[in-house]
Amino acid sequence: MTSESTRVADVDGVAGIEGVADVEGGAGRAGGGSDGEAVGWSVVRAAVPEFAGRVQERFGAYRHHVLATLRKDGAPRLTGLEADFRYGELWLGMMVGSRKVLDLRRDPRFSLHANPGPGAGLSGGDVRVSGRAVEVADPELVARYAAAVKPPEPFHLFRAELTEAVRTYVEDPYVVLESWVPGRPLRTIRRTSDDAALRVE
């Protein structure tokens, strides 16, 4: 983690952190709401493993990504952030006193857009995830995370509960959009600039 965030890591096969399932509804879920059910990353991996693998790999290609939160007046705020896939969850670490922390405490909705990288190639596609950020208050959980990641301390730790994951890429002659929301199968749309060519799978 830099002064603002954590790093990308993947520790598959490690048992989940004790206490994660007890936060916001349990079993990796943050409950329903008008903006849809939100689930932990482990649920995404279980539901659509190949798609989730592509999304996680895309985030792992670069260190810094773009986080969108909501300001007090409802306007979007974009800031840089590192994302950490660990213990079957997606974690967002932030510097104490940062504006994005205040934003998420007021309104937990967020989107995280993967760094597009250099040039216009978008290797691996264009990827984003959206959902709600749940602040981790359990000191033992925070301490275990800090021992593994070694971020600058003190810091705030949030766990991402996702309502959507989207990947867009080019498969000539189509632009392909893969999207997933909890409780529904993966949806794939292929299209060209001619709307008549729209194909939904």
XYZ file of C-alpha atoms in Angstrom:
201
model
C 0.000 0.000 0.000
C 1.244 3.459 -0.828
C 0.274 6.439 1.332
C -3.182 6.191 -0.267
C -3.869 2.511 -0.809
C -2.968 -1.171 -0.888
C -1.328 -3.248 -3.599
C -2.736 -5.888 -5.912
C -2.181 -9.388 -4.636
C -3.832 -12.758 -5.028
C -3.568 -15.320 -2.290
C -5.924 -17.983 -3.638
C -6.372 -21.018 -1.471
C -5.897 -19.109 1.791
C -8.751 -19.563 4.221
C -11.022 -16.538 4.561
C -10.261 -14.054 7.291
C -12.196 -14.846 10.425
C -14.985 -12.367 10.962
C -15.476 -11.387 7.328
C -18.735 -13.282 7.079
C -20.044 -11.484 10.171
C -19.945 -8.020 8.625
C -23.005 -6.623 6.832
C -25.197 -9.673 6.486
C -22.659 -12.501 6.533
C -21.427 -15.033 3.999
C -19.745 -12.375 1.915
C -22.994 -10.476 1.309
C -23.856 -6.904 2.135
C -27.616 -7.265 1.730
C -30.020 -5.886 -0.814
C -31.097 -2.369 -1.579
C -32.373 -0.258 -4.412
C -29.064 -0.562 -6.227
C -29.103 -4.376 -6.094
C -27.668 -7.177 -4.045
C -23.984 -6.835 -3.186
C -21.631 -9.796 -2.788
C -18.030 -10.377 -1.828
C -15.386 -11.310 -4.377
C -15.445 -14.952 -3.298
C -19.087 -15.137 -4.412
C -18.162 -13.718 -7.825
C -15.346 -16.251 -8.157
C -17.720 -19.099 -7.284
C -20.491 -17.926 -9.626
C -18.442 -17.055 -12.724
C -14.883 -18.307 -12.156
C -13.501 -17.772 -15.662
C -14.911 -14.263 -15.966
C -13.777 -13.375 -12.435
C -10.300 -14.639 -13.279
C -10.125 -12.364 -16.316
C -11.284 -9.378 -14.260
C -8.790 -10.052 -11.480
C -5.954 -10.605 -13.957
C -6.761 -7.292 -15.618
C -6.566 -5.427 -12.299
C -3.313 -7.230 -11.534
C -1.673 -5.955 -14.734
C -1.087 -2.493 -13.212
C -0.618 -1.168 -9.733
C -2.792 1.946 -9.746
C -6.453 2.200 -10.731
C -9.221 4.829 -10.623
C -11.800 4.898 -7.833
C -15.068 6.800 -8.231
C -16.913 7.897 -5.090
C -19.685 10.422 -4.469
C -19.073 13.851 -3.000
C -21.460 15.371 -0.470
C -23.299 17.213 -3.278
C -23.644 13.986 -5.297
C -20.979 14.887 -7.851
C -18.432 12.174 -8.725
C -14.928 12.196 -7.251
C -12.149 10.312 -9.070
C -8.995 9.341 -7.196
C -6.139 6.920 -7.634
C -6.218 3.678 -5.671
C -4.481 0.327 -5.490
C -6.702 -2.735 -5.117
C -5.866 -5.877 -3.192
C -7.410 -9.278 -3.967
C -6.686 -11.350 -0.868
C -8.397 -13.987 1.284
C -11.132 -14.306 -1.324
C -12.110 -10.643 -1.058
C -11.353 -7.332 -2.783
C -9.911 -4.811 -0.301
C -9.581 -1.048 -0.605
C -7.042 0.573 1.711
C -6.947 4.336 2.210
C -4.943 6.967 4.000
C -6.440 8.408 7.172
C -8.305 11.655 6.478
C -8.579 11.133 2.721
C -11.641 12.545 0.975
C -12.604 9.178 -0.430
C -12.883 7.775 3.099
C -15.320 10.559 4.001
C -17.219 9.924 0.771
C -17.576 6.194 1.430
C -18.620 6.684 5.035
C -21.376 8.995 3.848
C -22.374 6.907 0.817
C -20.677 3.517 0.346
C -21.352 3.239 -3.390
C -18.258 3.166 -5.604
C -16.882 2.096 -8.978
C -13.322 0.955 -9.552
C -11.938 1.181 -13.087
C -8.857 -0.806 -14.055
C -5.879 1.162 -15.292
C -6.134 1.137 -19.116
C -2.357 1.035 -19.482
C -0.271 2.715 -22.170
C -1.437 3.253 -25.726
C -4.830 2.246 -27.095
C -4.448 -1.526 -27.088
C -6.358 -2.235 -23.855
C -4.744 -5.630 -23.504
C -7.101 -7.806 -21.486
C -10.003 -5.461 -22.101
C -11.506 -2.522 -20.282
C -12.647 -3.607 -16.798
C -14.584 -2.070 -13.932
C -16.396 -3.252 -10.829
C -19.066 -1.399 -8.871
C -20.727 -1.888 -5.523
C -20.578 -0.781 -1.924
C -17.534 -0.436 0.318
C -17.887 -1.855 3.840
C -15.463 -0.365 6.364
C -13.671 -2.961 8.468
C -13.860 -2.050 12.152
C -12.603 -5.289 13.703
C -9.099 -4.469 15.049
C -7.948 -8.100 14.795
C -8.989 -8.238 11.162
C -7.236 -4.955 10.400
C -4.115 -6.139 12.252
C -4.016 -9.416 10.323
C -4.383 -7.556 7.057
C -1.668 -5.058 8.049
C 0.709 -7.888 8.978
C 0.285 -9.416 5.524
C 0.340 -6.231 3.416
C 2.512 -3.933 5.582
C 0.821 -0.658 4.554
C 1.801 2.738 5.972
C -0.110 3.048 9.227
C -2.576 4.186 10.370
C -4.971 3.436 7.506
C -8.625 2.725 6.792
C -9.627 -0.626 5.347
C -12.763 -1.295 3.297
C -14.029 -4.543 1.836
C -15.689 -4.319 -1.579
C -19.154 -5.820 -1.919
C -19.966 -5.922 -5.631
C -23.205 -5.228 -7.463
C -21.682 -5.419 -10.954
C -18.566 -6.418 -12.870
C -18.053 -5.423 -16.515
C -15.401 -6.256 -19.116
C -15.315 -4.700 -22.600
C -12.931 -5.829 -25.343
C -12.559 -5.981 -29.107
C -13.085 -9.204 -31.036
C -13.043 -8.070 -34.637
C -15.483 -7.076 -36.049
C -17.272 -6.785 -32.700
C -16.954 -4.812 -29.518
C -17.817 -7.351 -26.835
C -19.363 -6.428 -23.484
C -19.389 -9.036 -20.698
C -21.410 -8.072 -17.620
C -22.367 -9.871 -14.429
C -24.628 -8.953 -11.519
C -25.396 -11.129 -8.482
C -28.043 -13.755 -9.030
C -27.908 -13.629 -12.826
C -25.835 -15.482 -15.425
C -22.984 -13.778 -17.230
C -24.347 -11.685 -20.118
C -22.368 -11.147 -23.323
C -23.272 -8.541 -25.945
C -21.489 -8.334 -29.297
C -22.015 -5.319 -31.497
C -20.569 -3.216 -34.292
C -21.316 0.413 -35.082
C -24.434 -0.909 -36.807
C -27.018 -1.506 -34.063
C -28.670 -4.119 -36.275
C -25.611 -6.291 -35.632
C -26.312 -6.388 -31.877
C -26.024 -9.959 -30.563
C -26.907 -10.856 -26.979
C -25.724 -14.186 -25.567
